[in-house]
XYZ file of N, CA and C in Angstrom:
483
model
N 0.844 -1.406 0.075
C -0.178 -0.099 -0.075
C 0.819 1.108 0.080
N 0.424 2.082 -0.991
C 1.314 3.437 -1.064
C 0.456 4.643 -0.447
N 1.209 5.665 0.142
C 0.475 6.722 0.198
C 0.998 8.047 -0.733
N 0.137 8.215 -1.901
C 0.490 9.151 -2.603
C 0.864 10.886 -2.169
N -0.234 11.297 -1.546
C 0.015 12.743 -1.047
C 0.735 12.992 0.545
N 1.456 12.792 0.893
C 1.760 12.801 2.319
C 2.174 14.268 2.722
N 1.049 14.756 3.543
C 1.371 16.009 4.166
C 1.805 16.438 5.275
N 3.242 16.845 4.916
C 3.987 16.988 6.449
C 3.118 17.676 7.688
N 3.379 17.210 8.955
C 2.473 17.656 9.963
C 3.460 18.136 10.978
N 3.383 19.406 11.335
C 4.236 19.978 12.224
C 3.449 19.636 13.988
N 4.401 19.320 14.704
C 3.931 18.778 15.786
C 4.574 19.949 16.547
N 3.774 20.709 17.441
C 4.298 21.838 18.319
C 5.095 21.190 19.422
N 6.277 21.759 19.882
C 7.162 21.446 20.995
C 6.617 21.842 22.136
N 6.394 21.105 23.198
C 5.936 21.859 24.509
C 6.978 21.765 25.580
N 7.387 22.781 25.835
C 8.576 22.508 26.974
C 7.907 21.837 28.307
N 8.839 21.117 28.820
C 8.448 20.024 29.980
C 9.502 20.604 30.872
N 8.526 21.066 32.198
C 9.330 21.577 33.342
C 8.996 20.886 34.623
N 9.982 20.428 35.264
C 10.268 19.860 36.210
C 10.837 20.829 37.400
N 10.006 20.643 38.774
C 10.461 21.440 39.969
C 9.359 22.497 39.718
N 9.845 23.571 40.454
C 8.615 24.486 40.917
C 7.401 24.934 39.550
N 6.117 25.122 40.126
C 5.020 25.310 39.301
C 4.282 26.245 39.943
N 3.271 26.930 39.369
C 2.114 27.718 40.033
C 1.479 26.850 40.526
N 1.002 27.151 42.103
C 0.081 26.043 42.725
C -1.200 26.710 42.402
N -2.084 25.596 42.372
C -3.318 25.979 42.552
C -4.075 26.217 43.941
N -5.105 27.007 44.113
C -5.594 27.371 45.227
C -5.909 26.151 46.256
N -6.254 24.855 45.729
C -6.358 23.372 46.582
C -4.967 23.175 46.673
N -3.928 23.041 46.003
C -2.809 22.973 46.256
C -2.173 23.590 47.419
N -2.303 24.961 47.393
C -1.694 25.738 48.530
C -2.270 25.333 49.882
N -3.633 24.933 49.725
C -4.337 24.591 51.524
C -3.682 23.340 51.771
N -3.306 22.401 50.465
C -2.888 21.204 50.964
C -1.505 21.792 51.663
N -0.677 22.364 51.047
C 0.876 22.406 51.379
C 0.961 23.064 52.609
N -0.260 24.186 52.838
C -0.245 24.821 54.377
C -0.461 23.966 55.152
N -1.341 22.748 55.226
C -1.840 21.789 56.173
C -0.938 20.768 56.410
N 0.074 20.430 55.357
C 1.145 19.436 55.424
C 2.314 20.403 56.472
N 2.553 21.388 55.909
C 3.415 22.414 56.550
C 3.482 22.618 58.079
N 2.086 22.676 58.333
C 1.800 22.785 59.950
C 2.651 21.710 60.831
N 2.892 20.607 60.362
C 3.770 19.804 61.036
C 5.331 20.186 61.307
N 5.707 21.139 60.603
C 6.975 21.524 60.925
C 6.993 22.270 62.228
N 8.340 21.965 62.916
C 8.440 22.461 64.341
C 8.415 23.994 64.559
N 8.686 24.900 63.568
C 8.422 26.304 63.805
C 7.122 26.905 63.123
N 6.002 26.138 62.882
C 4.787 26.629 62.277
C 4.123 26.755 63.144
N 3.071 27.338 63.068
C 1.612 27.689 63.318
C 0.762 26.972 63.099
N -0.257 26.621 64.085
C -1.460 26.052 63.435
C -2.812 26.814 63.066
N -2.820 26.936 61.715
C -4.011 27.829 61.281
C -5.065 27.047 60.825
N -6.262 26.895 61.852
C -7.406 26.162 62.008
C -8.317 26.741 60.394
N -8.194 27.984 60.326
C -9.107 28.445 59.293
C -9.371 27.958 57.802
N -8.339 27.074 57.509
C -8.391 26.579 56.047
C -8.955 24.977 56.386
N -10.028 24.519 57.571
C -10.218 23.465 57.740
C -11.767 23.941 57.565
N -12.533 22.896 56.970
C -13.918 22.684 57.142
C -14.649 22.413 58.479
N -15.904 22.904 59.121
C -16.482 22.627 59.732
C -16.543 20.999 60.118
N -16.463 20.190 60.876
C -16.652 18.934 60.875
C -15.191 18.203 60.265
N -14.473 18.765 60.102
C -12.752 18.433 59.468
C -12.761 16.942 60.070
N -12.661 15.779 59.578
C -11.823 14.429 59.800
C -10.355 14.027 59.174
N -9.396 13.713 59.905
C -8.305 13.152 59.506
C -7.909 11.644 59.806
N -8.035 11.010 58.542
C -8.058 9.511 58.803
C -6.699 9.224 58.451
N -6.112 8.654 59.561
C -4.629 8.225 60.039
C -4.502 6.566 59.387
N -3.385 6.165 58.448
C -2.937 4.810 58.617
C -1.645 4.751 58.451
N -0.916 4.469 59.484
C -1.519 4.312 61.147
C -1.175 5.345 61.899
N -2.134 5.431 62.875
C -2.145 6.027 63.874
C -0.900 5.896 64.641
N -0.011 7.350 65.019
C 1.231 7.090 65.772
C 1.189 6.130 67.039
N 0.243 5.793 67.438
C 0.178 5.071 68.917
C -0.127 3.508 68.402
N -0.571 3.497 67.118
C -0.736 2.241 66.775
C -2.500 2.132 65.781
N -2.438 1.246 64.932
C -4.010 0.754 64.648
C -4.070 1.953 63.483
N -5.047 2.099 63.153
C -5.891 3.333 62.142
C -7.068 3.641 62.539
N -7.324 4.950 62.206
C -8.484 5.286 62.461
C -8.834 6.675 62.015
N -9.842 7.390 62.626
C -10.222 8.941 62.360
C -10.133 9.745 63.446
N -9.790 11.212 63.140
C -9.364 11.905 64.599
C -9.909 12.895 64.054
N -10.953 13.834 64.798
C -11.230 15.203 64.459
C -10.223 16.749 64.682
N -10.690 17.525 64.300
C -9.570 18.709 64.124
C -9.231 18.803 65.434
N -9.690 18.776 66.790
C -9.145 19.308 68.014
C -7.848 18.028 68.192
N -8.164 16.902 68.023
C -7.499 15.687 68.031
C -6.161 16.011 67.369
N -6.342 16.273 66.303
C -5.476 16.117 65.223
C -4.415 17.472 65.938
N -4.997 18.812 66.049
C -4.269 20.088 66.996
C -3.372 19.481 67.931
N -3.937 18.692 68.875
C -3.035 18.287 70.110
C -2.077 17.299 69.698
N -2.248 16.230 68.399
C -1.183 15.564 67.770
C -0.005 16.362 67.297
N -0.451 17.294 66.305
C 0.640 18.175 66.067
C 1.418 18.921 67.052
N 0.843 19.394 68.271
C 1.433 20.043 69.168
C 2.305 19.300 69.579
N 1.938 18.158 69.801
C 3.011 17.092 70.495
C 4.137 16.778 69.894
N 3.944 16.963 68.479
C 5.164 16.736 67.355
C 5.893 17.733 67.690
N 5.375 19.004 67.567
C 6.339 20.220 67.550
C 7.352 20.276 69.089
N 6.686 19.750 70.168
C 7.224 19.606 71.507
C 8.360 18.379 71.144
N 8.039 17.078 70.453
C 9.256 16.122 70.318
C 10.138 16.256 69.440
N 9.841 17.010 68.311
C 10.799 17.333 67.267
C 10.864 18.776 66.814
N 11.241 19.748 67.698
C 10.875 21.087 67.466
C 11.884 21.833 66.308
N 12.580 21.205 65.727
C 13.356 21.506 64.406
C 12.959 20.725 62.984
N 11.740 20.069 63.363
C 11.143 19.349 62.502
C 11.159 20.060 60.871
N 11.766 19.679 59.966
C 11.237 20.496 58.910
C 10.445 19.307 57.858
N 9.625 20.029 57.006
C 8.784 19.237 55.899
C 9.269 19.899 54.556
N 9.456 18.865 53.583
C 9.893 19.026 52.156
C 8.597 18.317 51.804
N 8.059 19.282 50.575
C 6.927 18.734 49.369
C 8.055 18.103 48.392
N 7.630 16.604 48.003
C 8.706 15.909 46.942
C 7.724 16.043 46.145
N 6.383 16.063 45.803
C 5.626 16.122 45.064
C 4.007 16.537 45.278
N 3.287 16.851 44.247
C 1.752 17.275 44.550
C 0.730 17.248 43.276
N -0.128 16.306 43.438
C -1.222 16.501 42.137
C -2.185 17.146 42.835
N -3.172 17.858 41.784
C -4.493 17.946 42.091
C -5.393 17.643 40.945
N -6.534 16.943 41.300
C -7.643 16.744 40.256
C -8.905 16.783 40.855
N -9.646 17.611 40.436
C -11.276 17.843 40.873
C -10.962 18.638 42.315
N -11.608 18.083 43.301
C -11.089 18.409 44.557
C -10.423 17.625 45.707
N -9.508 16.990 45.014
C -8.719 16.485 45.939
C -7.102 16.647 45.594
N -6.238 16.627 46.253
C -4.913 17.075 46.163
C -3.913 16.001 47.018
N -3.257 15.614 46.025
C -2.291 14.238 46.800
C -0.890 14.988 46.957
N -0.449 14.989 47.967
C 0.943 15.722 48.700
C 1.762 14.627 49.363
N 2.872 14.357 48.351
C 3.868 13.463 48.806
C 4.948 14.332 49.685
N 4.931 13.934 50.876
C 5.903 14.842 51.978
C 7.120 13.777 52.238
N 7.916 14.705 52.923
C 9.270 14.020 53.912
C 9.387 15.112 54.802
N 9.895 14.218 56.164
C 9.815 15.047 57.461
C 10.935 14.465 57.989
N 12.015 15.802 58.341
C 12.933 15.224 59.121
C 13.476 16.272 60.122
N 14.274 15.932 61.220
C 14.388 16.770 62.129
C 15.657 15.743 63.043
N 15.013 16.175 64.393
C 15.995 15.802 65.408
C 15.084 15.026 66.872
N 15.083 14.214 67.234
C 14.039 13.849 68.266
C 14.511 14.569 69.762
N 14.017 15.800 69.980
C 14.421 16.398 70.886
C 13.508 16.522 72.457
N 12.453 15.688 72.462
C 11.281 15.496 73.504
C 10.744 14.266 73.404
N 9.974 14.229 74.574
C 9.172 12.788 74.610
C 8.374 12.838 73.438
N 8.188 11.385 73.054
C 7.111 11.092 72.063
C 6.815 9.731 72.182
N 5.224 9.380 72.327
C 4.880 8.123 72.294
C 5.510 7.144 73.756
N 5.955 8.069 74.710
C 6.623 7.707 75.707
C 8.039 7.551 75.838
N 8.489 7.864 75.037
C 10.064 7.567 74.805
C 10.572 8.931 74.693
N 11.457 9.262 75.958
C 12.375 10.153 76.079
C 12.986 10.752 74.795
N 13.580 12.106 74.695
C 14.074 12.461 73.731
C 15.600 11.479 73.660
N 15.991 10.992 72.501
C 16.919 10.551 72.164
C 17.982 11.358 71.551
N 17.808 12.450 70.725
C 19.063 13.333 70.209
C 19.054 12.615 68.671
N 18.536 11.424 68.336
C 18.727 10.720 67.197
C 18.186 11.787 65.997
N 18.439 11.595 64.955
C 18.093 12.236 63.849
C 16.793 11.398 63.217
N 15.797 11.807 62.709
C 14.553 11.357 62.206
C 14.007 11.473 60.837
N 13.992 10.966 59.682
C 13.684 11.017 58.482
C 12.702 10.130 57.840
N 11.419 10.524 57.790
C 10.546 9.527 57.150
C 9.753 10.263 56.088
N 8.706 9.558 55.448
C 7.856 10.176 54.415
C 6.582 9.504 54.675
N 5.565 10.644 53.591
C 4.179 9.943 53.760
C 3.387 10.484 52.395
N 2.126 10.467 52.404
C 1.252 11.026 51.468
C 0.088 11.489 52.075
N -0.243 12.548 51.913
C -1.537 12.972 52.282
C -2.590 13.315 51.276
N -3.583 12.918 51.371
C -4.506 13.151 50.270
C -5.928 14.140 50.888
N -5.783 15.482 50.446
C -6.800 16.278 50.989
C -7.956 16.583 50.419
N -9.394 16.356 50.872
C -10.571 16.590 50.039
C -11.118 18.151 50.174
N -10.936 18.814 49.152
C -11.568 20.297 49.436
C -13.035 20.651 49.166
N -13.462 21.507 49.786
C -15.389 21.651 49.467
C -14.912 23.197 50.090
N -15.668 23.744 49.029
C -15.794 25.721 49.137
C -14.349 26.106 49.762
N -13.260 25.778 49.349
C -12.204 26.615 49.815
C -11.563 26.328 50.984
N -11.941 24.936 51.563
C -11.450 24.358 52.727
C -11.380 22.919 52.600
N -10.288 22.718 53.482
C -10.139 21.119 53.713
C -11.429 20.364 54.618
N -12.130 19.283 53.989
C -13.049 18.991 54.760
C -12.605 17.485 55.398
N -11.575 16.975 54.770
C -11.351 15.644 55.022
C -9.880 15.602 54.628
N -8.827 14.425 55.432
C -7.687 14.098 54.739
C -7.372 12.805 55.241
N -6.503 12.042 54.266
C -6.344 10.624 54.744
C -4.665 10.525 54.413
N -4.115 10.333 55.485
C -2.806 10.456 55.766
C -1.976 8.652 55.957
N -1.302 8.711 54.899
C -0.376 7.488 54.843
C 0.849 7.660 54.919
N 1.721 7.282 56.189
C 3.139 7.575 56.392
C 3.864 6.486 57.348
N 5.211 6.579 57.378
C 5.977 5.370 57.441
C 6.184 5.596 58.811
N 5.333 5.314 59.660
C 5.471 5.163 61.061
C 6.407 4.385 61.707
N 6.601 3.163 61.032
C 7.792 1.975 61.385
C 9.161 2.885 61.309
N 9.420 3.318 60.354
C 10.748 3.980 60.375
C 10.843 5.013 61.380
N 9.814 6.289 61.658
C 10.165 7.115 62.750
C 10.462 6.464 64.114
N 9.464 5.211 64.451
C 9.209 4.480 65.406
C 10.652 3.814 65.576
N 11.528 3.255 64.657
C 12.653 2.738 64.461
C 13.759 3.425 65.074
N 14.065 4.612 64.396
C 14.758 5.909 64.444
C 14.621 6.340 66.003
N 13.843 6.366 66.624
C 13.605 6.843 68.021
C 13.902 6.151 69.266
N 13.750 4.465 68.566
C 14.204 3.516 69.784
C 12.980 2.761 70.047
N 11.776 2.867 69.479
C 10.635 2.131 69.904
C 10.492 1.062 69.286
N 11.138 0.475 68.160
C 11.323 -0.577 67.315
C 12.659 -1.319 67.233
N 12.689 -2.489 67.196
C 14.216 -2.832 67.116
C 14.465 -2.821 65.539
N 16.016 -2.656 65.532
C 16.622 -2.745 64.090
C 16.860 -3.933 63.434
N 16.529 -5.177 64.189
C 16.921 -6.220 63.634
C 15.787 -6.697 62.701
């Protein structure tokens, strides 16, 4: 089979950019929420909708479950005391519809009591993913999946064997 009149087609080239990009409003809300875990951050409850729920897998103390905003605030404040130099790095973020997926990394020093474990001075470094559901410009729910085992091992709550 032969094609007689071939018409050249120009395909536009589109530059692919890796790294920083302009965030959507939803992505900005998710970034604010994840960054509230950082040791030097403030907790801004104005970004959360009434009735906010946070679904953790795992919960720091074990198991999985849901926690309300007040409980979430207490947990974050406890993390601030245990890891006062904790830093958060956003590794990637995707928004689709009213959901934002944020892949993050947390790192710092175990400088205060956490889950009954006295400060060890150990460096900690773990990661996770948070999925935020955003309605009317506020986060109504979050699903958080994080490497609790690595954190527990780094502060001496799990055996390294």
